[in-house]
């Protein structure tokens, strides 16, 4: 069950959620990048396990399910703001934080559904120590096999691979502020803002080390406004899944719209 659901109209089941997803427009063979809020769905009999099963039912055996499993806490403590830590802790964190392990490191603040996918038998996870994805399905290894440290959500990330195969995005009870696909557009603006990044990574001998790199600054502050404008074009299918409002749309279409939108609406 989803323990956070309040005043549900009726229980949600694997069959009822799969039926709602199909009514929304999910079809067998789809590759879906899913952002989810379990509590928004209502009282789910079986909780996150049921939701993952319903998603897999809706895309079928030829479909692929992808979720974000980010670990943005594996970052330079000098940049932490929510909450910050004392400056004299920074060297200790850089020296002692465990290196990212796709098999062991849990996602942070991603929710219960992505964590269920990450630990599902046969799941594949990409190797980026901050912005990894996990996937189930026949395309999982191809989509997630290349994700270098220095490209969190750009052209060498699974986002670009998802764009190439014309995947779709499913916002399952979440807002556009969680739409990771919009970040790919940030890499395609003429003068993207850059930042210095740091994280702990494993070494071939089984140890760990702290590495630094420069990458595009990831900023979702205006994603709700961007998403509202995108939805206003008619490119988004929306409807109920359980007791949540769900949105389904083309990932390439969203990235193309977001790129043009950012060029016009963001400060250089």
PDB file of C-alpha atoms in Angstrom:
ATOM      1  CA  UNK A   1       0.000   0.000   0.000  1.00  0.00           C
ATOM      2  CA  UNK A   2       0.914   3.649  -0.299  1.00  0.00           C
ATOM      3  CA  UNK A   3       0.870   4.687   3.347  1.00  0.00           C
ATOM      4  CA  UNK A   4       0.909   8.386   2.521  1.00  0.00           C
ATOM      5  CA  UNK A   5      -2.346   8.313   0.542  1.00  0.00           C
ATOM      6  CA  UNK A   6      -5.151  10.156   2.346  1.00  0.00           C
ATOM      7  CA  UNK A   7      -8.896   9.793   1.874  1.00  0.00           C
ATOM      8  CA  UNK A   8      -8.679   7.516  -1.186  1.00  0.00           C
ATOM      9  CA  UNK A   9     -11.737   6.929  -3.306  1.00  0.00           C
ATOM     10  CA  UNK A  10     -10.916   3.221  -3.747  1.00  0.00           C
ATOM     11  CA  UNK A  11      -7.842   0.956  -3.782  1.00  0.00           C
ATOM     12  CA  UNK A  12      -5.530   1.089  -6.785  1.00  0.00           C
ATOM     13  CA  UNK A  13      -4.308  -2.236  -8.144  1.00  0.00           C
ATOM     14  CA  UNK A  14      -1.842  -3.495 -10.725  1.00  0.00           C
ATOM     15  CA  UNK A  15      -4.672  -4.036 -13.186  1.00  0.00           C
ATOM     16  CA  UNK A  16      -6.357  -0.671 -12.585  1.00  0.00           C
ATOM     17  CA  UNK A  17      -3.099   1.282 -12.890  1.00  0.00           C
ATOM     18  CA  UNK A  18      -2.089  -0.557 -16.069  1.00  0.00           C
ATOM     19  CA  UNK A  19      -5.539   0.143 -17.509  1.00  0.00           C
ATOM     20  CA  UNK A  20      -5.191   3.855 -16.720  1.00  0.00           C
ATOM     21  CA  UNK A  21      -1.731   3.971 -18.299  1.00  0.00           C
ATOM     22  CA  UNK A  22      -3.016   2.376 -21.496  1.00  0.00           C
ATOM     23  CA  UNK A  23      -5.952   4.784 -21.589  1.00  0.00           C
ATOM     24  CA  UNK A  24      -3.491   7.668 -21.216  1.00  0.00           C
ATOM     25  CA  UNK A  25      -1.655   6.472 -24.318  1.00  0.00           C
ATOM     26  CA  UNK A  26       1.116   4.111 -23.238  1.00  0.00           C
ATOM     27  CA  UNK A  27       1.478   1.366 -25.845  1.00  0.00           C
ATOM     28  CA  UNK A  28       3.311  -1.970 -25.980  1.00  0.00           C
ATOM     29  CA  UNK A  29       6.929  -1.473 -27.002  1.00  0.00           C
ATOM     30  CA  UNK A  30       7.174   2.036 -25.560  1.00  0.00           C
ATOM     31  CA  UNK A  31      10.387   3.223 -23.976  1.00  0.00           C
ATOM     32  CA  UNK A  32       9.349   5.462 -21.080  1.00  0.00           C
ATOM     33  CA  UNK A  33      11.392   7.788 -18.893  1.00  0.00           C
ATOM     34  CA  UNK A  34       9.230   7.876 -15.762  1.00  0.00           C
ATOM     35  CA  UNK A  35       9.126  10.425 -12.964  1.00  0.00           C
ATOM     36  CA  UNK A  36       6.757   9.371 -10.226  1.00  0.00           C
ATOM     37  CA  UNK A  37       5.085  10.263  -6.961  1.00  0.00           C
ATOM     38  CA  UNK A  38       3.765   7.149  -5.257  1.00  0.00           C
ATOM     39  CA  UNK A  39       1.642   9.059  -2.745  1.00  0.00           C
ATOM     40  CA  UNK A  40      -0.186  10.934  -5.515  1.00  0.00           C
ATOM     41  CA  UNK A  41      -1.637   7.708  -6.910  1.00  0.00           C
ATOM     42  CA  UNK A  42      -3.893   7.066  -3.946  1.00  0.00           C
ATOM     43  CA  UNK A  43      -4.017   3.880  -1.875  1.00  0.00           C
ATOM     44  CA  UNK A  44      -1.979   1.407  -3.930  1.00  0.00           C
ATOM     45  CA  UNK A  45      -2.355  -2.241  -2.993  1.00  0.00           C
ATOM     46  CA  UNK A  46       1.275  -3.361  -2.992  1.00  0.00           C
ATOM     47  CA  UNK A  47       2.834   0.099  -3.112  1.00  0.00           C
ATOM     48  CA  UNK A  48       5.832   0.674  -5.344  1.00  0.00           C
ATOM     49  CA  UNK A  49       6.069  -2.989  -6.389  1.00  0.00           C
ATOM     50  CA  UNK A  50       2.564  -2.773  -7.854  1.00  0.00           C
ATOM     51  CA  UNK A  51       3.377   0.472  -9.666  1.00  0.00           C
ATOM     52  CA  UNK A  52       6.463  -1.016 -11.328  1.00  0.00           C
ATOM     53  CA  UNK A  53       4.512  -4.120 -12.329  1.00  0.00           C
ATOM     54  CA  UNK A  54       1.752  -1.963 -13.828  1.00  0.00           C
ATOM     55  CA  UNK A  55       4.298   0.077 -15.778  1.00  0.00           C
ATOM     56  CA  UNK A  56       5.914  -3.092 -17.114  1.00  0.00           C
ATOM     57  CA  UNK A  57       2.498  -4.489 -18.026  1.00  0.00           C
ATOM     58  CA  UNK A  58       1.649  -1.350 -19.976  1.00  0.00           C
ATOM     59  CA  UNK A  59       4.845  -1.317 -22.080  1.00  0.00           C
ATOM     60  CA  UNK A  60       4.895  -5.092 -22.478  1.00  0.00           C
ATOM     61  CA  UNK A  61       7.891  -7.404 -22.893  1.00  0.00           C
ATOM     62  CA  UNK A  62       9.253  -5.366 -25.822  1.00  0.00           C
ATOM     63  CA  UNK A  63       9.089  -2.093 -23.897  1.00  0.00           C
ATOM     64  CA  UNK A  64      11.693  -0.498 -21.644  1.00  0.00           C
ATOM     65  CA  UNK A  65      11.181   1.359 -18.395  1.00  0.00           C
ATOM     66  CA  UNK A  66      13.758   4.014 -17.381  1.00  0.00           C
ATOM     67  CA  UNK A  67      13.885   6.006 -14.136  1.00  0.00           C
ATOM     68  CA  UNK A  68      16.308   8.560 -12.659  1.00  0.00           C
ATOM     69  CA  UNK A  69      18.392   7.228  -9.754  1.00  0.00           C
ATOM     70  CA  UNK A  70      20.419  10.344  -9.070  1.00  0.00           C
ATOM     71  CA  UNK A  71      22.933  10.710  -6.250  1.00  0.00           C
ATOM     72  CA  UNK A  72      23.579  14.444  -6.241  1.00  0.00           C
ATOM     73  CA  UNK A  73      24.754  14.259  -2.633  1.00  0.00           C
ATOM     74  CA  UNK A  74      27.942  12.755  -4.103  1.00  0.00           C
ATOM     75  CA  UNK A  75      29.192  16.262  -4.833  1.00  0.00           C
ATOM     76  CA  UNK A  76      31.561  18.900  -3.530  1.00  0.00           C
ATOM     77  CA  UNK A  77      30.431  19.802   0.020  1.00  0.00           C
ATOM     78  CA  UNK A  78      31.570  23.372  -0.602  1.00  0.00           C
ATOM     79  CA  UNK A  79      28.469  23.716  -2.822  1.00  0.00           C
ATOM     80  CA  UNK A  80      25.958  22.242  -0.370  1.00  0.00           C
ATOM     81  CA  UNK A  81      23.218  24.643   0.665  1.00  0.00           C
ATOM     82  CA  UNK A  82      20.310  22.465   1.840  1.00  0.00           C
ATOM     83  CA  UNK A  83      21.733  22.068   4.403  1.00  0.00           C
ATOM     84  CA  UNK A  84      25.342  23.324   4.326  1.00  0.00           C
ATOM     85  CA  UNK A  85      28.029  21.626   6.381  1.00  0.00           C
ATOM     86  CA  UNK A  86      30.912  23.283   8.289  1.00  0.00           C
ATOM     87  CA  UNK A  87      33.919  24.158   6.166  1.00  0.00           C
ATOM     88  CA  UNK A  88      36.246  22.051   8.287  1.00  0.00           C
ATOM     89  CA  UNK A  89      34.191  18.982   7.274  1.00  0.00           C
ATOM     90  CA  UNK A  90      34.866  19.465   3.561  1.00  0.00           C
ATOM     91  CA  UNK A  91      38.293  17.760   3.404  1.00  0.00           C
ATOM     92  CA  UNK A  92      36.963  14.785   5.388  1.00  0.00           C
ATOM     93  CA  UNK A  93      33.982  14.344   3.047  1.00  0.00           C
ATOM     94  CA  UNK A  94      36.174  14.587  -0.037  1.00  0.00           C
ATOM     95  CA  UNK A  95      38.584  12.018   1.412  1.00  0.00           C
ATOM     96  CA  UNK A  96      36.092   9.560   2.880  1.00  0.00           C
ATOM     97  CA  UNK A  97      32.843   9.609   0.876  1.00  0.00           C
ATOM     98  CA  UNK A  98      32.447   6.171  -0.730  1.00  0.00           C
ATOM     99  CA  UNK A  99      32.873   5.940  -4.478  1.00  0.00           C
ATOM    100  CA  UNK A 100      29.672   5.546  -6.474  1.00  0.00           C
ATOM    101  CA  UNK A 101      28.768   1.893  -6.997  1.00  0.00           C
ATOM    102  CA  UNK A 102      25.889   1.274  -9.441  1.00  0.00           C
ATOM    103  CA  UNK A 103      25.057  -1.960  -7.616  1.00  0.00           C
ATOM    104  CA  UNK A 104      25.025  -0.579  -4.077  1.00  0.00           C
ATOM    105  CA  UNK A 105      24.587   3.193  -3.968  1.00  0.00           C
ATOM    106  CA  UNK A 106      20.925   4.089  -3.416  1.00  0.00           C
ATOM    107  CA  UNK A 107      19.262   6.933  -5.270  1.00  0.00           C
ATOM    108  CA  UNK A 108      18.713  10.071  -3.218  1.00  0.00           C
ATOM    109  CA  UNK A 109      15.376  11.885  -3.055  1.00  0.00           C
ATOM    110  CA  UNK A 110      14.105  10.079  -6.139  1.00  0.00           C
ATOM    111  CA  UNK A 111      11.211   8.310  -4.440  1.00  0.00           C
ATOM    112  CA  UNK A 112      10.232   4.724  -3.801  1.00  0.00           C
ATOM    113  CA  UNK A 113       9.348   3.732  -7.378  1.00  0.00           C
ATOM    114  CA  UNK A 114      12.819   4.467  -8.848  1.00  0.00           C
ATOM    115  CA  UNK A 115      14.460   2.638  -5.960  1.00  0.00           C
ATOM    116  CA  UNK A 116      12.232  -0.368  -6.658  1.00  0.00           C
ATOM    117  CA  UNK A 117      13.303  -0.315 -10.311  1.00  0.00           C
ATOM    118  CA  UNK A 118      16.980   0.009  -9.340  1.00  0.00           C
ATOM    119  CA  UNK A 119      16.815  -3.118  -7.186  1.00  0.00           C
ATOM    120  CA  UNK A 120      14.539  -5.130  -9.510  1.00  0.00           C
ATOM    121  CA  UNK A 121      16.009  -8.388 -10.872  1.00  0.00           C
ATOM    122  CA  UNK A 122      17.711  -7.709 -14.189  1.00  0.00           C
ATOM    123  CA  UNK A 123      17.849  -3.930 -13.769  1.00  0.00           C
ATOM    124  CA  UNK A 124      20.667  -2.032 -15.479  1.00  0.00           C
ATOM    125  CA  UNK A 125      22.082   1.197 -14.038  1.00  0.00           C
ATOM    126  CA  UNK A 126      24.271   3.792 -15.717  1.00  0.00           C
ATOM    127  CA  UNK A 127      27.667   4.637 -14.254  1.00  0.00           C
ATOM    128  CA  UNK A 128      27.555   8.407 -13.716  1.00  0.00           C
ATOM    129  CA  UNK A 129      28.219   9.091 -10.005  1.00  0.00           C
ATOM    130  CA  UNK A 130      25.703  11.947  -9.801  1.00  0.00           C
ATOM    131  CA  UNK A 131      22.983  11.532 -12.449  1.00  0.00           C
ATOM    132  CA  UNK A 132      22.554   7.816 -13.042  1.00  0.00           C
ATOM    133  CA  UNK A 133      19.489   6.121 -14.509  1.00  0.00           C
ATOM    134  CA  UNK A 134      18.149   2.595 -14.004  1.00  0.00           C
ATOM    135  CA  UNK A 135      16.202   0.611 -16.571  1.00  0.00           C
ATOM    136  CA  UNK A 136      14.311  -2.612 -17.152  1.00  0.00           C
ATOM    137  CA  UNK A 137      13.673  -4.055 -20.589  1.00  0.00           C
ATOM    138  CA  UNK A 138      15.370  -5.119 -23.806  1.00  0.00           C
ATOM    139  CA  UNK A 139      16.873  -1.687 -24.518  1.00  0.00           C
ATOM    140  CA  UNK A 140      18.196  -1.091 -21.005  1.00  0.00           C
ATOM    141  CA  UNK A 141      21.829  -1.998 -21.569  1.00  0.00           C
ATOM    142  CA  UNK A 142      22.105  -0.145 -24.879  1.00  0.00           C
ATOM    143  CA  UNK A 143      20.563   3.027 -23.454  1.00  0.00           C
ATOM    144  CA  UNK A 144      22.509   3.080 -20.195  1.00  0.00           C
ATOM    145  CA  UNK A 145      25.822   1.527 -21.193  1.00  0.00           C
ATOM    146  CA  UNK A 146      27.617   4.832 -21.815  1.00  0.00           C
ATOM    147  CA  UNK A 147      27.450   7.566 -19.160  1.00  0.00           C
ATOM    148  CA  UNK A 148      30.875   9.094 -18.409  1.00  0.00           C
ATOM    149  CA  UNK A 149      31.646  11.082 -15.294  1.00  0.00           C
ATOM    150  CA  UNK A 150      32.103  14.396 -17.100  1.00  0.00           C
ATOM    151  CA  UNK A 151      28.733  14.440 -18.871  1.00  0.00           C
ATOM    152  CA  UNK A 152      25.899  14.300 -16.410  1.00  0.00           C
ATOM    153  CA  UNK A 153      22.862  14.955 -18.644  1.00  0.00           C
ATOM    154  CA  UNK A 154      24.298  15.979 -22.008  1.00  0.00           C
ATOM    155  CA  UNK A 155      25.158  14.418 -25.351  1.00  0.00           C
ATOM    156  CA  UNK A 156      27.014  11.438 -23.846  1.00  0.00           C
ATOM    157  CA  UNK A 157      24.274  10.650 -21.336  1.00  0.00           C
ATOM    158  CA  UNK A 158      21.318   8.252 -21.465  1.00  0.00           C
ATOM    159  CA  UNK A 159      19.091  11.278 -22.106  1.00  0.00           C
ATOM    160  CA  UNK A 160      20.611  11.733 -25.546  1.00  0.00           C
ATOM    161  CA  UNK A 161      20.341   7.985 -26.161  1.00  0.00           C
ATOM    162  CA  UNK A 162      16.657   8.138 -25.211  1.00  0.00           C
ATOM    163  CA  UNK A 163      16.179  11.054 -27.591  1.00  0.00           C
ATOM    164  CA  UNK A 164      17.723   9.098 -30.457  1.00  0.00           C
ATOM    165  CA  UNK A 165      15.201   6.285 -30.126  1.00  0.00           C
ATOM    166  CA  UNK A 166      12.314   8.734 -29.683  1.00  0.00           C
ATOM    167  CA  UNK A 167      11.436   7.685 -26.142  1.00  0.00           C
ATOM    168  CA  UNK A 168       8.579   9.281 -24.264  1.00  0.00           C
ATOM    169  CA  UNK A 169       8.396  10.925 -20.845  1.00  0.00           C
ATOM    170  CA  UNK A 170       5.758   9.957 -18.284  1.00  0.00           C
ATOM    171  CA  UNK A 171       5.182  12.340 -15.385  1.00  0.00           C
ATOM    172  CA  UNK A 172       3.233  10.143 -12.993  1.00  0.00           C
ATOM    173  CA  UNK A 173       1.811  12.527 -10.437  1.00  0.00           C
ATOM    174  CA  UNK A 174       4.810  14.883 -10.619  1.00  0.00           C
ATOM    175  CA  UNK A 175       5.211  18.358 -12.068  1.00  0.00           C
ATOM    176  CA  UNK A 176       7.434  19.597 -14.852  1.00  0.00           C
ATOM    177  CA  UNK A 177      10.007  20.629 -12.247  1.00  0.00           C
ATOM    178  CA  UNK A 178      11.049  16.963 -12.190  1.00  0.00           C
ATOM    179  CA  UNK A 179      11.354  16.652 -15.987  1.00  0.00           C
ATOM    180  CA  UNK A 180      14.982  15.588 -16.345  1.00  0.00           C
ATOM    181  CA  UNK A 181      14.725  15.686 -20.152  1.00  0.00           C
ATOM    182  CA  UNK A 182      14.700  19.486 -20.064  1.00  0.00           C
ATOM    183  CA  UNK A 183      18.291  19.405 -18.783  1.00  0.00           C
ATOM    184  CA  UNK A 184      19.500  18.065 -22.132  1.00  0.00           C
ATOM    185  CA  UNK A 185      18.327  21.358 -23.648  1.00  0.00           C
ATOM    186  CA  UNK A 186      20.656  23.255 -21.303  1.00  0.00           C
ATOM    187  CA  UNK A 187      23.610  21.659 -23.089  1.00  0.00           C
ATOM    188  CA  UNK A 188      22.325  22.906 -26.455  1.00  0.00           C
ATOM    189  CA  UNK A 189      21.955  26.589 -25.746  1.00  0.00           C
ATOM    190  CA  UNK A 190      24.662  28.757 -27.366  1.00  0.00           C
ATOM    191  CA  UNK A 191      26.464  29.694 -24.137  1.00  0.00           C
ATOM    192  CA  UNK A 192      25.523  27.274 -21.373  1.00  0.00           C
ATOM    193  CA  UNK A 193      26.491  28.208 -17.848  1.00  0.00           C
ATOM    194  CA  UNK A 194      29.267  25.970 -16.523  1.00  0.00           C
ATOM    195  CA  UNK A 195      30.276  24.883 -13.043  1.00  0.00           C
ATOM    196  CA  UNK A 196      33.123  23.029 -11.374  1.00  0.00           C
ATOM    197  CA  UNK A 197      31.995  19.669 -10.000  1.00  0.00           C
ATOM    198  CA  UNK A 198      33.477  17.077  -7.697  1.00  0.00           C
ATOM    199  CA  UNK A 199      32.521  13.541  -6.680  1.00  0.00           C
ATOM    200  CA  UNK A 200      33.845  10.268  -5.314  1.00  0.00           C
ATOM    201  CA  UNK A 201      34.359   7.465  -7.840  1.00  0.00           C
ATOM    202  CA  UNK A 202      35.682   3.914  -7.618  1.00  0.00           C
ATOM    203  CA  UNK A 203      39.143   2.983  -8.839  1.00  0.00           C
ATOM    204  CA  UNK A 204      40.029  -0.217 -10.749  1.00  0.00           C
ATOM    205  CA  UNK A 205      41.841  -1.639  -7.723  1.00  0.00           C
ATOM    206  CA  UNK A 206      38.694  -1.490  -5.595  1.00  0.00           C
ATOM    207  CA  UNK A 207      39.496   1.812  -3.906  1.00  0.00           C
ATOM    208  CA  UNK A 208      38.047   5.254  -4.383  1.00  0.00           C
ATOM    209  CA  UNK A 209      39.222   8.707  -5.368  1.00  0.00           C
ATOM    210  CA  UNK A 210      37.901  12.252  -5.545  1.00  0.00           C
ATOM    211  CA  UNK A 211      37.680  13.659  -9.077  1.00  0.00           C
ATOM    212  CA  UNK A 212      36.785  17.103 -10.390  1.00  0.00           C
ATOM    213  CA  UNK A 213      35.373  18.110 -13.753  1.00  0.00           C
ATOM    214  CA  UNK A 214      33.586  20.987 -15.488  1.00  0.00           C
ATOM    215  CA  UNK A 215      30.043  20.494 -16.728  1.00  0.00           C
ATOM    216  CA  UNK A 216      26.894  22.443 -17.554  1.00  0.00           C
ATOM    217  CA  UNK A 217      25.148  23.964 -14.552  1.00  0.00           C
ATOM    218  CA  UNK A 218      21.859  22.121 -13.997  1.00  0.00           C
ATOM    219  CA  UNK A 219      19.045  24.519 -13.146  1.00  0.00           C
ATOM    220  CA  UNK A 220      15.402  23.437 -12.906  1.00  0.00           C
ATOM    221  CA  UNK A 221      14.158  26.629 -11.261  1.00  0.00           C
ATOM    222  CA  UNK A 222      12.089  27.648 -14.298  1.00  0.00           C
ATOM    223  CA  UNK A 223      11.051  24.152 -15.426  1.00  0.00           C
ATOM    224  CA  UNK A 224       7.449  24.558 -14.233  1.00  0.00           C
ATOM    225  CA  UNK A 225       7.022  27.674 -16.378  1.00  0.00           C
ATOM    226  CA  UNK A 226       8.803  26.006 -19.284  1.00  0.00           C
ATOM    227  CA  UNK A 227       6.619  22.924 -18.914  1.00  0.00           C
ATOM    228  CA  UNK A 228       3.450  24.993 -18.802  1.00  0.00           C
ATOM    229  CA  UNK A 229       4.376  26.668 -22.066  1.00  0.00           C
ATOM    230  CA  UNK A 230       5.230  23.293 -23.613  1.00  0.00           C
ATOM    231  CA  UNK A 231       1.906  21.845 -22.489  1.00  0.00           C
ATOM    232  CA  UNK A 232       0.165  24.838 -24.025  1.00  0.00           C
ATOM    233  CA  UNK A 233       1.314  23.721 -27.476  1.00  0.00           C
ATOM    234  CA  UNK A 234      -0.923  20.656 -27.263  1.00  0.00           C
ATOM    235  CA  UNK A 235       2.033  18.261 -27.282  1.00  0.00           C
ATOM    236  CA  UNK A 236       1.201  16.692 -23.915  1.00  0.00           C
ATOM    237  CA  UNK A 237      -1.382  13.992 -23.254  1.00  0.00           C
ATOM    238  CA  UNK A 238      -2.773  14.246 -19.738  1.00  0.00           C
ATOM    239  CA  UNK A 239      -5.227  12.194 -17.738  1.00  0.00           C
ATOM    240  CA  UNK A 240      -5.774  10.269 -14.517  1.00  0.00           C
ATOM    241  CA  UNK A 241      -3.660   7.346 -13.417  1.00  0.00           C
ATOM    242  CA  UNK A 242      -5.012   6.216 -10.115  1.00  0.00           C
ATOM    243  CA  UNK A 243      -5.812   9.428  -8.312  1.00  0.00           C
ATOM    244  CA  UNK A 244      -2.870  11.279  -9.864  1.00  0.00           C
ATOM    245  CA  UNK A 245      -2.722  13.495 -12.913  1.00  0.00           C
ATOM    246  CA  UNK A 246      -0.285  11.969 -15.392  1.00  0.00           C
ATOM    247  CA  UNK A 247       1.357  13.553 -18.423  1.00  0.00           C
ATOM    248  CA  UNK A 248       2.794  11.713 -21.417  1.00  0.00           C
ATOM    249  CA  UNK A 249       4.855  13.338 -24.174  1.00  0.00           C
ATOM    250  CA  UNK A 250       7.674  12.907 -26.662  1.00  0.00           C
ATOM    251  CA  UNK A 251      11.142  13.292 -25.168  1.00  0.00           C
ATOM    252  CA  UNK A 252      12.659  14.647 -28.429  1.00  0.00           C
ATOM    253  CA  UNK A 253       9.770  17.089 -28.747  1.00  0.00           C
ATOM    254  CA  UNK A 254      10.251  18.304 -25.196  1.00  0.00           C
ATOM    255  CA  UNK A 255      13.991  18.784 -25.660  1.00  0.00           C
ATOM    256  CA  UNK A 256      13.542  20.685 -28.938  1.00  0.00           C
ATOM    257  CA  UNK A 257      10.917  22.978 -27.411  1.00  0.00           C
ATOM    258  CA  UNK A 258      12.982  23.528 -24.258  1.00  0.00           C
ATOM    259  CA  UNK A 259      16.098  24.423 -26.240  1.00  0.00           C
ATOM    260  CA  UNK A 260      14.313  27.190 -28.147  1.00  0.00           C
ATOM    261  CA  UNK A 261      12.486  28.312 -25.013  1.00  0.00           C
ATOM    262  CA  UNK A 262      15.714  28.676 -23.034  1.00  0.00           C
ATOM    263  CA  UNK A 263      17.396  30.666 -25.792  1.00  0.00           C
ATOM    264  CA  UNK A 264      14.521  33.161 -25.649  1.00  0.00           C
ATOM    265  CA  UNK A 265      13.673  33.180 -21.952  1.00  0.00           C
ATOM    266  CA  UNK A 266      16.885  32.650 -20.033  1.00  0.00           C
ATOM    267  CA  UNK A 267      19.468  35.296 -19.450  1.00  0.00           C
ATOM    268  CA  UNK A 268      22.684  34.728 -21.355  1.00  0.00           C
TER     269      UNK A 268
END
